[in-house]
Amino acid sequence: MGSIVGFTVFSNLPENRLQALENAHQRALTYFPHLQRHSRVIGETHLEVWGREGMEDRLHTLSDGSLLALIGSPHGEVNLAKVQDALMTDRFELPWDGRVLLLRISADGKRWTMWNDWLGSIQVFHAEIGRGRIASTLEPAVVASAGYTPDDFYLPGLVSLLINGHYLADWTLYKGMKVVPPDSRMEWGEGGFRAETLWTVAPSQSRWEAGWDDLVDEMYELSRKAIADVLKTQPRWILPLSSGLDSRLIAAVAAEMGVDVYAYAWGGPNTTDVVYSRQIARTLGIPWKWIDLPRDFLVTYTPRWADLFGSSMHFHGMYQMAFLDEIQNEPSGSVLSGFIGDVLTGDSVHELIAVHSSGRSYQLENEWYCHWNVEQLRAYARFDFAEALEVNADEYQKQIASLPGAFYQKLQLLELWNRQRLFTKFQSTLSSYWRGVANPFMFPARITRNHLS
């Protein structure tokens, strides 16, 4: 079954903005001639989707005339007809694991409802434009439709981008554009936009009495099963293998199962990732290849990043675009993608404690993760950002106060929902455009709850 890689949904946009929207679509999608586009009109709403051959199977009309669209890379079987009865209830939850969101458009097009995964790993940008509204996985599509200029900058968001390399909460670079929250049921209607957190993943104290040995044994079984279940869904896989925890675990399970997997590493031949990747693949008996990145990858791929991601985060993934182009003649197969970093192990919590346990903080992480620190910003910024800086500090305090659980659990969610979902998003988005992607570490909610206990 073909997957839907991205979408734009809009209604009642001013006529003079429609060409700007289409131009943004064309700029982003011209790089991917293998992807198909499909359009639907539902009442007053227009839906544009793009993806692989057969993606029409990810669209389904319900008995009440509303339309479902399943976007992303859900794990396992997808049968939209099987969820239609559950959708008629107030407490519907996504039945699929993985990187996924479900969009429902009412028959008259006046109401849109959306559910997303617990990480919010597929970003959706939305805005009201005149009497109309738009939501899209392409940030430049919303920006172009609204006709935003620097006069529309949201200064607290700009400050966060300069310090952290990304935004907080539902912020973007523009005052009128927001990002949907993670793990939520969202609705756009005559009353505007509203969202309800579903807490499919939430901290608890239920495991605090468990011994370390028992937890390790259980996490081994659960993690192995989650990876193995994904590996069984396709006959061949592409694995970017680094020295990190995620890809090493995937490689080990794949080797144990005898899965047809091809591993790759990129970068300088003597870098840590390449050296350890080669050793891991040799030990496991997995086919491995080193990819040397072209010297001009920044010049070549920076415009493509801008067309795909706009100002949604700092420009980061040009090297991965180069890698994906370099392996285009390698064996076919979807990419196995991890989380980037060991966040699910709680690796970042001890650093976050140091940043957020005393006084007001103007940054999410310690300075190793910062692009500019506050003093550098004060030295070089040519605009007054003092008030915007305090809004950032207020936002950290507000989120920590509102998140459930013990302090370390709050910080784990603070990291996952503000930074980590963006890195999972960009890496998986790139793979989905080039080859298709699966995310074994988008665990079922029951497993992730154990991580947060």
Coordinates of C-alpha atoms in Angstrom, one line a residue:
M1 CA 0.0 0.0 0.0
G2 CA 1.3 3.4 -0.9
S3 CA 1.9 5.9 1.8
I4 CA 0.9 9.6 2.0
V5 CA 4.1 11.6 2.6
G6 CA 2.5 15.0 3.1
F7 CA -0.7 17.1 2.7
T8 CA -2.2 20.5 2.6
V9 CA -5.8 21.2 3.5
F10 CA -7.5 24.6 3.1
S11 CA -10.8 26.3 2.8
N12 CA -11.9 29.8 1.7
L13 CA -8.5 31.1 1.0
P14 CA -8.4 34.5 -0.8
E15 CA -8.2 33.9 -4.6
N16 CA -5.0 36.0 -4.8
R17 CA -3.2 33.6 -2.4
L18 CA -3.9 30.3 -4.3
Q19 CA -1.1 30.7 -6.8
A20 CA 1.4 31.4 -4.0
L21 CA 0.3 28.2 -2.3
E22 CA 0.7 26.2 -5.6
N23 CA 4.1 27.7 -6.2
A24 CA 5.2 26.6 -2.7
H25 CA 3.9 23.0 -3.5
Q26 CA 5.8 23.0 -6.8
R27 CA 9.1 24.2 -5.3
A28 CA 9.0 21.5 -2.6
L29 CA 7.8 18.6 -4.8
T30 CA 9.7 19.3 -8.0
Y31 CA 12.7 17.4 -6.4
F32 CA 10.6 14.2 -6.1
P33 CA 9.2 13.2 -9.5
H34 CA 8.6 9.7 -8.2
L35 CA 5.9 11.0 -5.8
Q36 CA 2.3 11.4 -7.0
R37 CA -0.2 14.1 -6.2
H38 CA -3.9 13.7 -5.6
S39 CA -6.6 16.3 -4.9
R40 CA -10.1 16.1 -3.3
V41 CA -12.8 18.7 -2.8
I42 CA -15.0 18.0 0.2
G43 CA -17.7 20.7 0.6
E44 CA -15.8 24.0 1.0
T45 CA -12.5 22.3 1.7
H46 CA -9.7 21.4 -0.7
L47 CA -7.3 18.5 0.2
E48 CA -4.0 18.0 -1.5
V49 CA -1.9 14.9 -0.7
W50 CA 1.3 13.5 -2.2
G51 CA 3.0 10.2 -1.8
R52 CA 3.7 6.8 -3.4
E53 CA 1.7 4.8 -5.9
G54 CA -1.4 3.4 -4.2
M55 CA -1.7 6.2 -1.7
E56 CA -5.4 6.4 -2.6
D57 CA -5.9 3.5 -0.2
R58 CA -5.0 5.8 2.6
L59 CA -8.1 7.9 1.8
H60 CA -11.6 6.6 2.9
T61 CA -15.1 8.1 2.8
L62 CA -17.2 7.3 5.8
S63 CA -21.0 6.6 5.8
D64 CA -21.7 10.2 6.9
G65 CA -19.8 11.6 3.9
S66 CA -16.7 12.7 5.8
L67 CA -13.3 11.8 4.4
L68 CA -10.4 10.2 6.3
A69 CA -6.8 10.7 5.3
L70 CA -4.0 8.6 7.0
I71 CA -0.6 10.3 6.7
G72 CA 2.8 8.9 7.6
S73 CA 4.2 5.4 8.2
P74 CA 2.0 3.5 10.6
H75 CA 3.2 0.0 11.6
G76 CA 1.3 -3.1 10.5
E77 CA -1.9 -3.4 8.6
V78 CA -3.9 -0.4 7.6
N79 CA -7.7 -0.8 7.0
L80 CA -9.5 2.5 7.4
A81 CA -12.9 0.8 7.1
K82 CA -12.2 -1.0 10.3
V83 CA -11.9 2.2 12.4
Q84 CA -15.1 3.9 11.2
D85 CA -17.3 2.7 14.0
A86 CA -14.7 3.7 16.6
L87 CA -14.5 7.2 15.0
M88 CA -18.2 7.8 15.9
T89 CA -17.3 7.7 19.6
D90 CA -15.9 10.6 21.7
R91 CA -12.9 8.7 22.9
F92 CA -11.4 7.4 19.7
E93 CA -7.6 6.7 19.8
L94 CA -5.3 6.0 17.0
P95 CA -5.1 2.2 16.5
W96 CA -1.7 2.3 14.8
D97 CA 1.8 2.7 16.2
G98 CA 4.5 4.5 14.4
R99 CA 4.8 8.0 12.9
V100 CA 1.3 8.8 11.9
L101 CA -1.6 11.2 12.0
L102 CA -5.2 10.8 10.9
L103 CA -7.2 13.7 9.4
R104 CA -11.0 13.7 9.1
I105 CA -12.9 16.3 7.0
S106 CA -16.6 16.7 7.5
A107 CA -18.9 16.2 4.5
D108 CA -19.6 19.9 4.2
G109 CA -15.9 20.7 4.7
K110 CA -16.6 23.1 7.6
R111 CA -14.9 20.9 10.3
W112 CA -11.5 19.2 10.3
T113 CA -10.5 16.8 13.1
M114 CA -7.0 15.4 13.5
W115 CA -5.3 12.8 15.8
N116 CA -1.5 12.4 16.0
D117 CA 1.0 10.1 17.5
W118 CA 2.3 10.5 21.1
L119 CA 5.5 12.3 20.0
G120 CA 3.8 14.6 17.4
S121 CA 6.5 13.4 15.0
I122 CA 4.7 14.8 11.9
Q123 CA 4.6 18.6 12.3
V124 CA 1.5 20.3 10.9
F125 CA 1.5 24.1 10.5
H126 CA -1.8 26.0 10.5
A127 CA -3.1 29.5 10.2
E128 CA -6.2 31.6 9.7
I129 CA -6.0 33.7 6.6
G130 CA -8.8 36.2 6.1
R131 CA -12.1 34.2 6.3
G132 CA -10.2 31.0 5.4
R133 CA -7.8 28.6 7.0
I134 CA -5.0 26.3 6.0
A135 CA -3.0 23.4 7.6
S136 CA 0.0 21.7 6.0
T137 CA 3.0 19.5 6.6
L138 CA 4.9 22.0 4.4
E139 CA 5.7 25.1 6.4
P140 CA 6.5 27.1 3.3
A141 CA 3.0 26.4 1.9
V142 CA 1.4 28.1 4.9
V143 CA 3.9 31.0 4.9
A144 CA 3.3 31.6 1.2
S145 CA -0.5 31.4 1.5
A146 CA -0.5 33.9 4.3
G147 CA 2.1 36.2 2.6
Y148 CA 4.0 36.7 5.8
T149 CA 6.9 39.2 6.0
P150 CA 9.5 40.1 8.6
D151 CA 6.9 42.4 10.1
D152 CA 5.0 39.3 11.1
F153 CA 7.9 37.8 13.1
Y154 CA 7.1 36.4 16.6
L155 CA 10.1 37.7 18.5
P156 CA 10.0 35.0 21.3
G157 CA 10.0 32.4 18.6
L158 CA 12.9 34.0 16.8
V159 CA 14.9 34.2 20.1
S160 CA 14.2 30.5 20.7
L161 CA 15.3 29.7 17.2
L162 CA 18.6 31.6 17.6
I163 CA 19.3 30.0 21.0
N164 CA 18.0 26.5 20.7
G165 CA 17.8 26.0 16.9
H166 CA 14.1 25.4 17.2
Y167 CA 10.9 26.7 18.7
L168 CA 8.9 25.9 21.9
A169 CA 5.4 24.6 22.3
D170 CA 3.2 25.7 19.3
W171 CA 5.5 28.6 18.4
T172 CA 6.8 29.3 14.9
L173 CA 8.7 32.3 13.4
Y174 CA 5.4 34.0 12.6
K175 CA 2.7 35.4 15.0
G176 CA -0.2 34.1 12.9
M177 CA 1.1 30.5 12.3
K178 CA 1.1 27.7 14.9
V179 CA 2.1 24.0 15.1
V180 CA -0.3 21.4 16.3
P181 CA 0.6 19.9 19.7
P182 CA 1.7 16.2 20.2
D183 CA -0.5 13.4 21.4
S184 CA -3.7 15.3 20.8
R185 CA -7.1 15.4 19.2
M186 CA -7.5 18.7 17.4
E187 CA -10.4 20.4 15.7
W188 CA -10.8 23.3 13.3
G189 CA -14.4 24.6 13.0
E190 CA -16.5 27.7 13.1
G191 CA -15.2 28.4 16.6
G192 CA -11.6 28.4 15.5
F193 CA -8.9 25.8 16.5
R194 CA -8.9 23.8 19.7
A195 CA -6.8 20.9 20.9
E196 CA -7.1 18.3 23.7
T197 CA -4.1 16.4 25.0
L198 CA -4.9 12.6 25.0
W199 CA -2.1 11.5 27.3
T200 CA -1.7 8.2 25.6
V201 CA 1.8 8.5 27.1
A202 CA 1.9 9.9 30.6
P203 CA 4.3 9.5 33.6
S204 CA 3.3 7.3 36.5
Q205 CA 4.6 5.9 39.7
S206 CA 3.5 2.3 39.0
R207 CA 7.1 1.0 38.4
W208 CA 8.9 2.9 41.1
E209 CA 9.1 -0.3 43.3
A210 CA 10.5 -2.5 40.5
G211 CA 14.0 -3.7 40.7
W212 CA 16.7 -2.7 38.1
D213 CA 17.2 -6.3 36.9
D214 CA 13.5 -6.7 36.3
L215 CA 13.2 -3.5 34.4
V216 CA 16.2 -4.3 32.2
D217 CA 14.8 -7.7 31.4
E218 CA 11.4 -6.3 30.6
M219 CA 12.7 -3.5 28.4
Y220 CA 14.8 -6.0 26.5
E221 CA 11.7 -8.1 25.7
L222 CA 9.5 -5.1 24.8
S223 CA 12.2 -3.2 22.8
R224 CA 13.2 -6.3 20.9
K225 CA 9.5 -7.1 20.0
A226 CA 8.8 -3.5 18.9
I227 CA 11.8 -3.7 16.5
A228 CA 11.1 -7.2 15.3
D229 CA 7.5 -6.4 14.6
V230 CA 8.6 -3.6 12.3
L231 CA 11.3 -5.6 10.6
K232 CA 8.7 -8.3 9.6
T233 CA 6.6 -5.9 7.6
Q234 CA 9.0 -5.5 4.6
P235 CA 11.4 -7.9 2.8
R236 CA 14.4 -5.5 2.7
W237 CA 15.6 -2.5 4.7
I238 CA 18.1 0.3 4.5
L239 CA 19.8 1.1 7.8
P240 CA 21.9 4.2 8.4
L241 CA 24.2 2.7 11.0
S242 CA 26.1 5.0 13.4
S243 CA 27.7 4.5 16.7
G244 CA 24.4 5.5 18.4
L245 CA 22.1 3.3 20.5
D246 CA 19.1 3.3 18.2
S247 CA 20.7 2.0 15.0
R248 CA 22.9 -0.5 16.9
L249 CA 19.9 -2.1 18.5
I250 CA 18.1 -2.3 15.2
A251 CA 21.1 -3.8 13.6
A252 CA 21.5 -6.4 16.3
V253 CA 17.9 -7.5 16.1
A254 CA 18.0 -7.6 12.3
A255 CA 21.1 -9.8 12.4
E256 CA 19.5 -12.1 14.9
M257 CA 16.4 -12.5 12.8
G258 CA 18.3 -12.9 9.5
V259 CA 16.6 -9.9 8.0
D260 CA 17.8 -8.6 4.6
V261 CA 19.2 -5.3 5.7
Y262 CA 21.9 -3.1 4.1
A263 CA 23.8 -0.8 6.4
Y264 CA 25.5 2.5 5.5
A265 CA 27.6 5.1 7.2
W266 CA 28.5 8.6 5.9
G267 CA 31.0 11.3 6.6
G268 CA 34.8 11.3 7.0
P269 CA 36.4 7.8 7.0
N270 CA 37.9 8.2 10.4
T271 CA 35.0 9.7 12.3
T272 CA 33.6 7.9 15.3
D273 CA 30.3 7.0 13.5
V274 CA 32.1 5.5 10.5
V275 CA 34.7 3.6 12.5
Y276 CA 32.2 2.0 14.9
S277 CA 29.6 1.5 12.2
R278 CA 32.1 -0.6 10.2
Q279 CA 33.0 -2.6 13.2
I280 CA 29.4 -3.2 14.2
A281 CA 28.4 -4.4 10.7
R282 CA 31.4 -6.7 10.5
T283 CA 30.7 -8.2 13.8
L284 CA 27.0 -8.8 13.0
G285 CA 27.7 -10.0 9.4
I286 CA 25.6 -7.2 7.8
P287 CA 26.4 -5.8 4.3
W288 CA 28.0 -2.4 4.9
K289 CA 29.1 0.5 2.8
W290 CA 30.7 3.8 3.5
I291 CA 29.3 6.9 1.7
D292 CA 31.6 9.8 1.2
L293 CA 29.6 13.0 1.1
P294 CA 30.3 15.4 -1.7
R295 CA 32.1 18.6 -0.8
D296 CA 29.4 20.8 -2.2
F297 CA 26.5 19.3 -0.3
L298 CA 25.8 22.6 1.6
V299 CA 25.6 24.6 -1.6
T300 CA 23.5 21.9 -3.4
Y301 CA 21.0 21.0 -0.6
T302 CA 20.5 24.2 1.4
P303 CA 17.9 25.6 -1.1
R304 CA 16.1 22.2 -1.0
W305 CA 16.0 22.3 2.8
A306 CA 14.4 25.8 2.5
D307 CA 11.8 24.6 0.1
L308 CA 10.9 21.6 2.3
F309 CA 11.2 23.0 5.8
G310 CA 11.3 26.8 5.5
S311 CA 11.9 28.4 8.9
S312 CA 10.5 25.5 10.9
M313 CA 13.8 24.8 12.6
H314 CA 17.5 25.5 12.0
F315 CA 19.0 24.3 8.7
H316 CA 20.3 20.9 9.8
G317 CA 19.7 18.0 7.4
M318 CA 21.6 18.8 4.2
Y319 CA 24.1 16.1 4.8
Q320 CA 21.3 13.5 5.0
M321 CA 19.8 14.7 1.7
A322 CA 23.2 14.2 0.1
F323 CA 23.4 10.7 1.7
L324 CA 19.9 9.7 0.4
D325 CA 20.9 10.9 -3.1
E326 CA 24.2 9.0 -3.0
I327 CA 22.4 5.7 -2.2
Q328 CA 19.7 6.0 -4.9
N329 CA 21.3 3.2 -6.9
E330 CA 21.7 0.9 -3.9
P331 CA 19.2 -1.9 -3.2
S332 CA 15.6 -0.9 -2.8
G333 CA 14.0 -0.7 0.6
S334 CA 12.6 1.8 3.1
V335 CA 14.9 3.5 5.7
L336 CA 14.9 2.4 9.3
S337 CA 15.0 5.6 11.4
G338 CA 15.9 6.1 15.0
F339 CA 15.4 9.0 17.4
I340 CA 18.8 10.7 17.0
G341 CA 20.3 10.5 20.4
D342 CA 19.5 8.4 23.5
V343 CA 16.6 10.4 24.8
L344 CA 14.4 7.4 25.5
T345 CA 17.0 6.2 28.0
G346 CA 16.7 9.4 29.9
D347 CA 20.1 10.5 28.7
S348 CA 19.3 14.2 28.7
V349 CA 17.5 14.4 32.0
H350 CA 20.6 15.0 34.2
E351 CA 21.6 17.9 31.9
L352 CA 18.1 19.4 32.0
I353 CA 18.1 19.2 35.8
A354 CA 21.2 21.4 35.9
V355 CA 19.6 23.9 33.5
H356 CA 16.1 24.1 35.0
S357 CA 16.4 23.3 38.7
S358 CA 17.5 26.7 39.8
G359 CA 16.2 30.1 38.7
R360 CA 14.9 31.1 35.3
S361 CA 16.4 29.6 32.2
Y362 CA 16.5 31.1 28.8
Q363 CA 17.5 27.9 27.0
L364 CA 16.1 24.4 26.8
E365 CA 19.4 22.4 27.0
N366 CA 22.9 23.0 28.2
E367 CA 25.2 25.1 26.1
W368 CA 26.6 22.2 24.1
Y369 CA 23.2 22.1 22.3
C370 CA 22.8 25.9 22.0
H371 CA 23.5 27.8 18.8
W372 CA 24.0 31.1 20.5
N373 CA 24.0 31.7 24.2
V374 CA 22.3 34.7 25.8
E375 CA 25.5 36.8 26.0
Q376 CA 26.3 36.2 22.4
L377 CA 22.8 37.2 21.5
R378 CA 23.1 40.4 23.5
A379 CA 26.4 41.2 21.8
Y380 CA 25.3 40.7 18.2
A381 CA 21.5 41.1 17.9
R382 CA 20.4 44.3 16.3
F383 CA 16.9 44.3 17.8
D384 CA 15.4 44.6 21.2
F385 CA 14.7 41.1 22.5
A386 CA 14.7 41.6 26.3
E387 CA 11.0 41.0 26.6
A388 CA 11.0 38.1 24.2
L389 CA 13.8 36.5 26.3
E390 CA 11.6 36.6 29.4
V391 CA 8.7 35.1 27.4
N392 CA 11.0 32.1 26.7
A393 CA 11.8 31.8 30.4
D394 CA 8.1 32.0 31.3
E395 CA 7.3 29.3 28.7
Y396 CA 9.7 26.8 30.3
Q397 CA 8.3 27.5 33.7
K398 CA 4.7 27.2 32.5
Q399 CA 5.4 23.9 30.8
I400 CA 7.2 22.3 33.7
A401 CA 4.4 23.4 36.1
S402 CA 1.7 22.0 33.8
L403 CA 3.3 18.6 32.9
P404 CA 2.4 15.7 35.2
G405 CA 4.8 13.5 37.1
A406 CA 7.9 13.9 39.2
F407 CA 10.4 16.6 38.2
Y408 CA 12.6 14.2 36.1
Q409 CA 9.5 12.9 34.3
K410 CA 8.4 16.5 33.5
L411 CA 11.9 17.2 32.1
Q412 CA 11.7 14.0 29.9
L413 CA 8.5 15.2 28.4
L414 CA 9.9 18.8 28.1
E415 CA 12.7 17.4 26.0
L416 CA 10.5 15.0 23.9
W417 CA 7.8 17.5 23.1
N418 CA 10.0 20.6 22.4
R419 CA 13.2 19.3 20.9
Q420 CA 13.3 15.6 20.2
R421 CA 10.1 15.4 18.1
L422 CA 11.6 18.0 15.7
F423 CA 14.8 15.9 15.1
T424 CA 12.8 12.7 14.7
K425 CA 10.5 14.7 12.3
F426 CA 13.2 16.0 10.0
Q427 CA 15.2 12.8 9.7
S428 CA 12.0 10.7 9.1
T429 CA 10.5 13.3 6.7
L430 CA 13.6 13.2 4.5
S431 CA 13.6 9.4 4.4
S432 CA 9.9 9.3 3.6
Y433 CA 10.3 11.6 0.6
W434 CA 13.3 9.7 -0.8
R435 CA 12.5 6.0 0.0
G436 CA 9.9 5.5 2.6
V437 CA 10.6 5.1 6.3
A438 CA 9.8 3.1 9.4
N439 CA 10.4 4.1 13.0
P440 CA 10.8 1.1 15.3
F441 CA 11.3 3.4 18.3
M442 CA 7.9 5.0 17.9
F443 CA 6.9 2.4 20.4
P444 CA 3.4 1.4 21.3
A445 CA 2.1 3.7 24.1
R446 CA 2.2 0.8 26.7
I447 CA 6.0 0.5 26.1
T448 CA 6.7 4.2 26.2
R449 CA 4.9 4.5 29.5
N450 CA 7.5 2.2 31.0
H451 CA 10.2 4.6 29.8
L452 CA 8.5 7.4 31.7
S453 CA 7.9 5.5 34.9

